[in-house]
XYZ file of C-alpha atoms in Angstrom:
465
model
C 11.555 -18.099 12.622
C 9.186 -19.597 15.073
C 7.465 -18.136 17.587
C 9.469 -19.254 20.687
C 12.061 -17.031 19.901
C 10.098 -13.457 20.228
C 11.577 -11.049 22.183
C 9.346 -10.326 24.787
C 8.806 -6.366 24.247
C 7.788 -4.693 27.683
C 8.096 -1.484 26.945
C 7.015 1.223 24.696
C 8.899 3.627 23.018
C 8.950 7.394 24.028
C 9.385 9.999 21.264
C 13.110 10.456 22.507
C 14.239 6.701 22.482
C 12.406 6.304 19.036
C 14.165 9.316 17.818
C 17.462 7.567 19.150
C 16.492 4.515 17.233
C 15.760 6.189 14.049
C 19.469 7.960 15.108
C 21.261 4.661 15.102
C 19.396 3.229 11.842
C 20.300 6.122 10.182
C 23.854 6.485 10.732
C 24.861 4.915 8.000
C 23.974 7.746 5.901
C 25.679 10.603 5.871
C 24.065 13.844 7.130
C 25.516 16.384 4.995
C 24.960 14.435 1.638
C 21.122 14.738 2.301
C 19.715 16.543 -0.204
C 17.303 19.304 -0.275
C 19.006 20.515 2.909
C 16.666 23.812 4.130
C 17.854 27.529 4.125
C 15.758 30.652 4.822
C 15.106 31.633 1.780
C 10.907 31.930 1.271
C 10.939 32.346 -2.049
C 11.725 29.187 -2.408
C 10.204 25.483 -0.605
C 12.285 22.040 -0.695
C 9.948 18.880 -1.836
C 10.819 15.104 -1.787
C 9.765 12.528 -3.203
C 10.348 8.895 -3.750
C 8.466 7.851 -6.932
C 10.450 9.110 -10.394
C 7.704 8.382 -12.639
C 5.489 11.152 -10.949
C 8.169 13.807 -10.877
C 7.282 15.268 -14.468
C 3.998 15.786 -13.291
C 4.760 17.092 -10.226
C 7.960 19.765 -11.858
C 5.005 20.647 -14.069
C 2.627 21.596 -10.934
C 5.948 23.513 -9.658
C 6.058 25.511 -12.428
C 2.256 26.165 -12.344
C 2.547 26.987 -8.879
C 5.826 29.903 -9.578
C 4.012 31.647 -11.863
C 1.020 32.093 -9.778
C 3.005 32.778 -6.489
C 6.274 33.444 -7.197
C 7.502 30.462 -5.200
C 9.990 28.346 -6.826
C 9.757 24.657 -5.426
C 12.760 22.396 -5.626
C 12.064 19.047 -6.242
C 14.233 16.084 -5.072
C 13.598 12.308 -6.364
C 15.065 9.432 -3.968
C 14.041 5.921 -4.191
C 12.061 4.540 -2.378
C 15.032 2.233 -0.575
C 16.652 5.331 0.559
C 13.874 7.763 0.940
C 12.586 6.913 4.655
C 16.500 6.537 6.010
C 17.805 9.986 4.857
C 14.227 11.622 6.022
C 14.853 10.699 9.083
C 18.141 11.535 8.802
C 17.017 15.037 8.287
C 14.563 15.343 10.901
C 17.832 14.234 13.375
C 19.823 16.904 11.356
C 17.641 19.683 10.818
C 18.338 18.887 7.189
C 14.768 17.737 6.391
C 12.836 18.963 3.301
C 9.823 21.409 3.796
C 7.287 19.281 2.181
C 7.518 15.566 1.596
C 5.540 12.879 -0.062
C 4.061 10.802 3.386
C 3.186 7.396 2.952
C -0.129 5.972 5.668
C 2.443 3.251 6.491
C 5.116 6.236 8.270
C 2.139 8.409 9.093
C 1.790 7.556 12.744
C 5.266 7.463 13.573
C 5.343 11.002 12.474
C 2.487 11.950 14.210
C 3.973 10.406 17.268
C 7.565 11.883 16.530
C 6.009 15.557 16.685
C 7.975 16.497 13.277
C 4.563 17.279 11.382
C 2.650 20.635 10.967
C -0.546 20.980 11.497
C -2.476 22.129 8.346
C -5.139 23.241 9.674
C -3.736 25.526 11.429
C -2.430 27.279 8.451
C -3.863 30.235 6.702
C -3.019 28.520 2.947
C -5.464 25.394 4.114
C -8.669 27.592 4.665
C -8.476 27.489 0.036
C -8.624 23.497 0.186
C -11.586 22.099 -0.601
C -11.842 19.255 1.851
C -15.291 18.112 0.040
C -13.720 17.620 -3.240
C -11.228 14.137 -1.978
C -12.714 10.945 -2.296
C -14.768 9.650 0.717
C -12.601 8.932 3.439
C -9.046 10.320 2.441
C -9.126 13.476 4.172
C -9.776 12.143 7.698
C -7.047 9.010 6.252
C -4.611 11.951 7.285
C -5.742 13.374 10.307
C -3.877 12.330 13.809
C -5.421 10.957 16.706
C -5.384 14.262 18.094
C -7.901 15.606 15.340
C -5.293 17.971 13.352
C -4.754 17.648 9.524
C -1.136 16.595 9.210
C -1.256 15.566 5.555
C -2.823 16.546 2.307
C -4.362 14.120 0.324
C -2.295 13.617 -3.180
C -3.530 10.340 -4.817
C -5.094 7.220 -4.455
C -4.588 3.304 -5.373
C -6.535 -0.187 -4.871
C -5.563 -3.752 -6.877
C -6.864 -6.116 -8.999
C -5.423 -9.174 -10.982
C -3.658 -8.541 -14.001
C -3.834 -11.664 -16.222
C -2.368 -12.818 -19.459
C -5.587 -13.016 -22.144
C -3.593 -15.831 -23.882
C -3.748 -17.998 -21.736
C -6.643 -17.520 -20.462
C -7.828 -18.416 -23.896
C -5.619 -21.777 -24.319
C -7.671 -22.846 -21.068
C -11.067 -22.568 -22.535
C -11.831 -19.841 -20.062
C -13.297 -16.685 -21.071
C -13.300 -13.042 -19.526
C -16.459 -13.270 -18.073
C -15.327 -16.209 -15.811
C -13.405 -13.283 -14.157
C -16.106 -11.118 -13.965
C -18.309 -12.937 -11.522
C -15.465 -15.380 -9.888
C -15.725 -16.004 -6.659
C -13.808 -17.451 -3.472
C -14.562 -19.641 -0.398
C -12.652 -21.669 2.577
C -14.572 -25.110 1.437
C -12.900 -25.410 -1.617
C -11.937 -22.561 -2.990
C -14.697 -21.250 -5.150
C -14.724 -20.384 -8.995
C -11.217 -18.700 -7.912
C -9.499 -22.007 -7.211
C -11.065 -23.543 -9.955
C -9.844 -21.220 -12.353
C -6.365 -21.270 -10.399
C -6.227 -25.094 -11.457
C -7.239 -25.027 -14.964
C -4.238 -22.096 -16.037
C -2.111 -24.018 -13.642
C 0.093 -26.620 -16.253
C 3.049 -29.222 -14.921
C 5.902 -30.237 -16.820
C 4.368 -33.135 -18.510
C 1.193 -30.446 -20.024
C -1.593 -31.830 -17.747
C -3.523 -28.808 -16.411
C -4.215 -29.036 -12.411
C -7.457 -29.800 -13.071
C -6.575 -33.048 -15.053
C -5.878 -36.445 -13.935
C -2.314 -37.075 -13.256
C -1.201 -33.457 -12.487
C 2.145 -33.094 -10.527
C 1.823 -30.056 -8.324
C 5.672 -30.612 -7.282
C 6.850 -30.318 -11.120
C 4.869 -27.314 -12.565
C 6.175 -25.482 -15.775
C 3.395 -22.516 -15.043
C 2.296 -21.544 -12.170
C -1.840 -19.750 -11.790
C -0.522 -17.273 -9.964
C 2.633 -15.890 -8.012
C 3.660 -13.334 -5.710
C 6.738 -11.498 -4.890
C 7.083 -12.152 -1.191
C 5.423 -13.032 2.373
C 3.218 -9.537 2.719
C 4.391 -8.230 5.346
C 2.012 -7.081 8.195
C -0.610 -5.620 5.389
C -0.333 -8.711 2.636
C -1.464 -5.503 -0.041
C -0.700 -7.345 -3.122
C -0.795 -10.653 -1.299
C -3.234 -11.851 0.860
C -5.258 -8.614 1.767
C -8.321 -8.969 -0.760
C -8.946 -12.157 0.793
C -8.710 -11.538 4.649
C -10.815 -8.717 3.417
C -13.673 -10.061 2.135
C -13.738 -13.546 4.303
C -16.392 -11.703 6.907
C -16.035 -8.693 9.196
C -11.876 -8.890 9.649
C -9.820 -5.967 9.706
C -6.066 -5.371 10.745
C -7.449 -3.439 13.837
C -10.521 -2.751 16.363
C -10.801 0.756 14.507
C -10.743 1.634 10.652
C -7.938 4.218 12.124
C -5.931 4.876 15.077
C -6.691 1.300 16.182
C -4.983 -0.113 19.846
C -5.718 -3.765 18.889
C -4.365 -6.020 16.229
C -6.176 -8.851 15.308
C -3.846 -11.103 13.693
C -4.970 -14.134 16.069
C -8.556 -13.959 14.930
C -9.838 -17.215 13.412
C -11.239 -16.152 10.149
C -7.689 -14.467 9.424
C -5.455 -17.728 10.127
C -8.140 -20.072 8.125
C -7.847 -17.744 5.447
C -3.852 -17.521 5.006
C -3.894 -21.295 5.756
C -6.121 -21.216 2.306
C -4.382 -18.770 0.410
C -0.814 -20.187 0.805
C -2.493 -23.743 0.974
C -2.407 -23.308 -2.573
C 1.419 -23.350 -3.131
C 1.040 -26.831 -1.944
C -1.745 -27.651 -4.596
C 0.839 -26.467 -7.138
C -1.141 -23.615 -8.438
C 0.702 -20.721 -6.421
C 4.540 -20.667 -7.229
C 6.809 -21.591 -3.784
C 9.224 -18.730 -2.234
C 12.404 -19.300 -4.312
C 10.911 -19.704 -7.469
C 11.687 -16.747 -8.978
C 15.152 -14.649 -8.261
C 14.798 -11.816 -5.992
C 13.549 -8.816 -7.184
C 11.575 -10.577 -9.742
C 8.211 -8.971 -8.788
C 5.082 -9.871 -10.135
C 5.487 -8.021 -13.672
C 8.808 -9.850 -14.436
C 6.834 -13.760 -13.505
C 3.687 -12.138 -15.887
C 5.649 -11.249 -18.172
C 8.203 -13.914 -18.795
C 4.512 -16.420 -18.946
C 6.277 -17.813 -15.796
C 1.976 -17.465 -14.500
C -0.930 -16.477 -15.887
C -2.172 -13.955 -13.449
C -1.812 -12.003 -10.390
C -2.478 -9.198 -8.081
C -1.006 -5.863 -8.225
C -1.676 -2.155 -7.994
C -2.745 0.669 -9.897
C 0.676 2.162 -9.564
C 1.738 -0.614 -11.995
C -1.341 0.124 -14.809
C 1.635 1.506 -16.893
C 3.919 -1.164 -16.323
C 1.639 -3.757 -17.964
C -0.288 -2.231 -20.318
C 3.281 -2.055 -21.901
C 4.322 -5.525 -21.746
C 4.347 -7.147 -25.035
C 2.245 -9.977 -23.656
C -1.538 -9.263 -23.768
C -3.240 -8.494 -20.615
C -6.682 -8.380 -18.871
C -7.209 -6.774 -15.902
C -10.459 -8.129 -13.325
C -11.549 -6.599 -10.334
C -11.185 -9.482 -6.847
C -12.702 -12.428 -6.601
C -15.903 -12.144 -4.509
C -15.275 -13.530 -0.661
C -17.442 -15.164 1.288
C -18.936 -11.754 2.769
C -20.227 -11.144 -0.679
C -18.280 -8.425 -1.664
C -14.760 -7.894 -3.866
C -12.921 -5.840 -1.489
C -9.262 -4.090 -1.972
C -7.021 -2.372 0.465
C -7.018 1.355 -0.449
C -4.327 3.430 -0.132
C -3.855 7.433 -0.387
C -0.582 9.213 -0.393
C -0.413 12.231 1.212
C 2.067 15.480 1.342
C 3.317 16.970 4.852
C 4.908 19.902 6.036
C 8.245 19.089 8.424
C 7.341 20.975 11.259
C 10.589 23.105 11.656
C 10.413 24.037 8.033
C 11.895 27.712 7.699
C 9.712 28.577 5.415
C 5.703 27.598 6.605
C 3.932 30.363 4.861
C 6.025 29.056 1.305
C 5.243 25.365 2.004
C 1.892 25.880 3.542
C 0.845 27.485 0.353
C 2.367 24.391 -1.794
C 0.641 21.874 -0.262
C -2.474 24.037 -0.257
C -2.234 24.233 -3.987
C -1.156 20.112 -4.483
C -4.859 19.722 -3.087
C -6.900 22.240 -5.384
C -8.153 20.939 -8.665
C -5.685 23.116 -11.101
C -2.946 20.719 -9.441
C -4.333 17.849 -9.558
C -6.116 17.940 -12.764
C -1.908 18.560 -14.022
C -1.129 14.725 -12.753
C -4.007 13.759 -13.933
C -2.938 14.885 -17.409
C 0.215 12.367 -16.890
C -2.014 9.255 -16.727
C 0.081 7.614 -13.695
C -2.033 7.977 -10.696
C -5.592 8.222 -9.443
C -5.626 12.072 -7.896
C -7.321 12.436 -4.754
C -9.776 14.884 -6.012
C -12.894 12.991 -7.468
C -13.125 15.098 -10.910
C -9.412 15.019 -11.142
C -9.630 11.085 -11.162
C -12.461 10.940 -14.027
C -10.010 12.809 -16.412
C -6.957 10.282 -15.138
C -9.116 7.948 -16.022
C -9.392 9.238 -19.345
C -5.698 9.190 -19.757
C -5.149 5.832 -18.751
C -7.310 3.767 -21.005
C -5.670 5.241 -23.892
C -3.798 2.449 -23.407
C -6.362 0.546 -24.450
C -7.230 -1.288 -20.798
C -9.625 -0.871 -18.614
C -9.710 1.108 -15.149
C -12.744 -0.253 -14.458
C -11.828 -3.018 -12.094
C -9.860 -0.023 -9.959
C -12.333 2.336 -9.752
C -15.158 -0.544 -9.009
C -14.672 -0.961 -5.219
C -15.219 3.126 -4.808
C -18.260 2.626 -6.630
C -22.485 2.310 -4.328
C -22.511 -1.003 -5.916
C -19.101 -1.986 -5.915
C -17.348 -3.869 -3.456
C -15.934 -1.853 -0.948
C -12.420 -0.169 0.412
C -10.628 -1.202 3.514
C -7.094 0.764 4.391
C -3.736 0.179 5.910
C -3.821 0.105 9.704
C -2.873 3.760 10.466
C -1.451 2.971 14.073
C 1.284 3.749 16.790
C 4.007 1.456 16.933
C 3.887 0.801 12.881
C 7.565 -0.086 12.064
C 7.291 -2.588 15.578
C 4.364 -4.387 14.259
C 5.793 -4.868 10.950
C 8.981 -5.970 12.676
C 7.365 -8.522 14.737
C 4.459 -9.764 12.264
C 6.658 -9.804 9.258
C 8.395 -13.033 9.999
C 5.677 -14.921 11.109
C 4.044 -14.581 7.817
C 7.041 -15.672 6.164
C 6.645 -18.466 8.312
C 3.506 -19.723 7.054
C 4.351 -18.874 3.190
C 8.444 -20.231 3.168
C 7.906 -23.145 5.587
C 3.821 -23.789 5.663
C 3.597 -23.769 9.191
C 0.107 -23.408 10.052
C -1.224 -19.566 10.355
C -2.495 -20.287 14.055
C 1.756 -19.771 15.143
C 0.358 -16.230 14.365
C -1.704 -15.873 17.771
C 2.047 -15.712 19.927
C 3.273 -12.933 17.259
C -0.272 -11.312 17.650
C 0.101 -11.202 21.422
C 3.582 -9.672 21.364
C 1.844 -6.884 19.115
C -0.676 -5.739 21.479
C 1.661 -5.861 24.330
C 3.312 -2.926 23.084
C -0.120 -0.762 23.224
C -1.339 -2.302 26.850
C 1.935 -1.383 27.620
C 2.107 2.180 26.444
C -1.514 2.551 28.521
C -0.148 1.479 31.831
C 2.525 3.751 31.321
C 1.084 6.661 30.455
C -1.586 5.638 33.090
């Protein structure tokens, strides 16, 4: 796509077109096969959620929370692909569940929708313990308008996964992770390290004479697609430490993207610059759907970014694996995007006092100490996340890189931009980063997306002026 054929948005949407929007996408699903459809009955509280590797932990909190209360909380899985679509179906249908796992990413749109409760304004909340979350997650789901809307569940960051192996055949050891480093000259100790696991067809390394960067049997590093607007597992560790750039003019609630800012462009321009040195596979390498496990995995590359959601995932590979916290940037700091899930209460639930008191007990430490005890998230509640911690490095790897940026000395957390107009941004953003990673146009054809973005909040002010 190129940038001379953006729609020109010059308008923004009210609650009741958006709603009409969300109508139309969701038409394709039918209403009455939602499940988890609401009754009346306040003995019992509907719950969705979209991740099936958390749902022992969270039946187990269930049944915790029944025998204290009385409650009984049904629980309904849906993948992630279908989650969002029949939500929205519900909150069209009246069909919606009375407590649902929120993602930052939907957040606003919620918010702005006016299908969220406020929790502070419930009785239940007064038991939460809003000094017990991690710094910053509590306010991560409050709304522009002050009110708590969501209660914080878990959290995540990244860090490179890398095979020790070859690491090893490259004469590199672990502590050339540990202090690595990354810079728009040339690249750093990052890029250096890049080239020397990076090997063509013919075995010369890409820091060898006669390397082929069009003819490469392994590839440094890969990733599974463009980024998106947020580049999590992508690009974001490195827009994130290259100086003072974040996705908006606020750390939340921000009216101003700043995809058009210099330091940003330069800094993609680098990043997928370095498909063309051959050390970053191309788009199309790998079939779709092959993430970043599958390339590790298969020793299609030798390292690359993903989150703590995934520890699991390759602590069991058969392969063995390293984890290291981000390179350094050149702000002096290893940075990673944090995220923090969150659960909400649909505000026509028929049963607030039931859900109100679920969500209060997801955020006590009984509840969250449970997941903990599963070993396949970081809970929200700092104590809670020491005795995950605990859990996970049975495994025998380290959560240390993780758990590093949260740390006085550590690097530092940045978060997804918690804004209006989240699913237009994406929409409009998206393809111009695809741009720049499938066809290497240069990152500056970013400025004409950028101003297309903000259009839709200077828009929104004149009209509500």
């Amino acid at each position: 796509m190129t940038t001379s054929s953006l729609p020109i948005l010059r308008s923004a949407l009210s609650r009741r077109s958006l709603l009409c929007g969300l109508a139309s996408g969701a038409a394709a699903m039918t209403l009455a096969s939602c499940s988890g459809s609401r009754g009346s009955d306040s003995s019992t509280v509907e719950y969705w959620l979209w991740d099936s590797a958390q749902l022992p932990a969270y039946q187990a909190c269930a049944d915790a929370f029944k025998a204290k209360t009385g409650i009984t909380v049904n629980i309904t899985q849906i993948g992630w692909d279908d989650y969002w679509t029949k939500l929205t179906a519900g909150f069209i249908a009246d069909t919606a569940p009375d407590v649902f796992t929120d993602h930052i990413a939907k957040f606003a749109q919620f918010v702005d929708l006016d299908v969220l409760l406020p929790l502070d304004e419930q009785a239940a909340w007064s038991d939460v313990d809003t000094e017990a979350f991690q710094d910053g997650l509590i306010d991560l789901w409050k709304g522009d308008d002050g009110h708590q809307y969501g209660c914080p569940k878990d959290w995540d960051t990244e860090a490179v996964f890398y095979n020790r192996t070859m690491l090893a055949d490259a004469g590199l050891s672990e502590k050339d992770l540990e202090g690595w480093s990354w810079n728009l000259a040339d690249g750093g100790s990052f890029e250096r390290i890049l080239a020397r696991l990076t090997i063509d067809k013919n075995g010369v390394r890409g820091d060898e004479p006669g390397f082929d960067p069009r003819n490469v049997a392994v590839y440094a590093t890969g990733i599974a697609d463009e980024g998106s607007s947020d580049g999590q597992t992508q690009w974001s560790p490195f827009t994130g430490s290259v100086g003072d750039w974040r996705y908006t003019d606020k750390e939340t609630w921000g009216t101003h993207y700043r995809y058009d800012e210099k330091q940003f462009q330069d800094t993609l321009d680098w990043y997928f610059g370095l498909i063309d040195k051959g050390y970053m596979a191309p788009a199309g390498t790998f079939a779709k759907g092959n993430g970043t496990d599958v390339q590790l995995a298969s020793g299609s590359i030798a390292l690359c970014i993903a989150g703590a959601w995934m520890f699991n995932t390759y602590a069991k590979m058969e392969i063995d694996v390293g984890i290291a916290a981000h390179p350094v940037g050149p702000n002096g700091k290893s940075v990673s995007l944090m995220n923090g899930l969150g659960d909400s209460i649909v505000k026509k639930s028929k049963n607030i006092e039931g859900a109100s008191k679920w969500v209060a007990f997801l955020g006590t430490r009984e509840a969250q100490d449970i997941v903990a005890s599963y070993g396949i998230v970081f809970p929200a509640i700092t104590s809670s996340t020491e005795k995950a911690v605990e859990v996970f490095e049975k495994t025998g790897l380290s959560t240390k890189p993780f758990t590093s940026y949260l740390e006085e000395d550590g690097g530092g957390t940045f978060y997804f931009p918690l804004t209006y107009f989240g699913a237009d941004v994406n929409a409009i953003i998206k393809p111009g980063v695809a741009d720049v990673y499938v066809n290497r146009v240069p990152a500056s054809t970013l400025t004409e997306y950028n101003e297309q973005v903000n259009l839709l909040f200077e828009t929104s002010k004149k009209e509500k002026g």
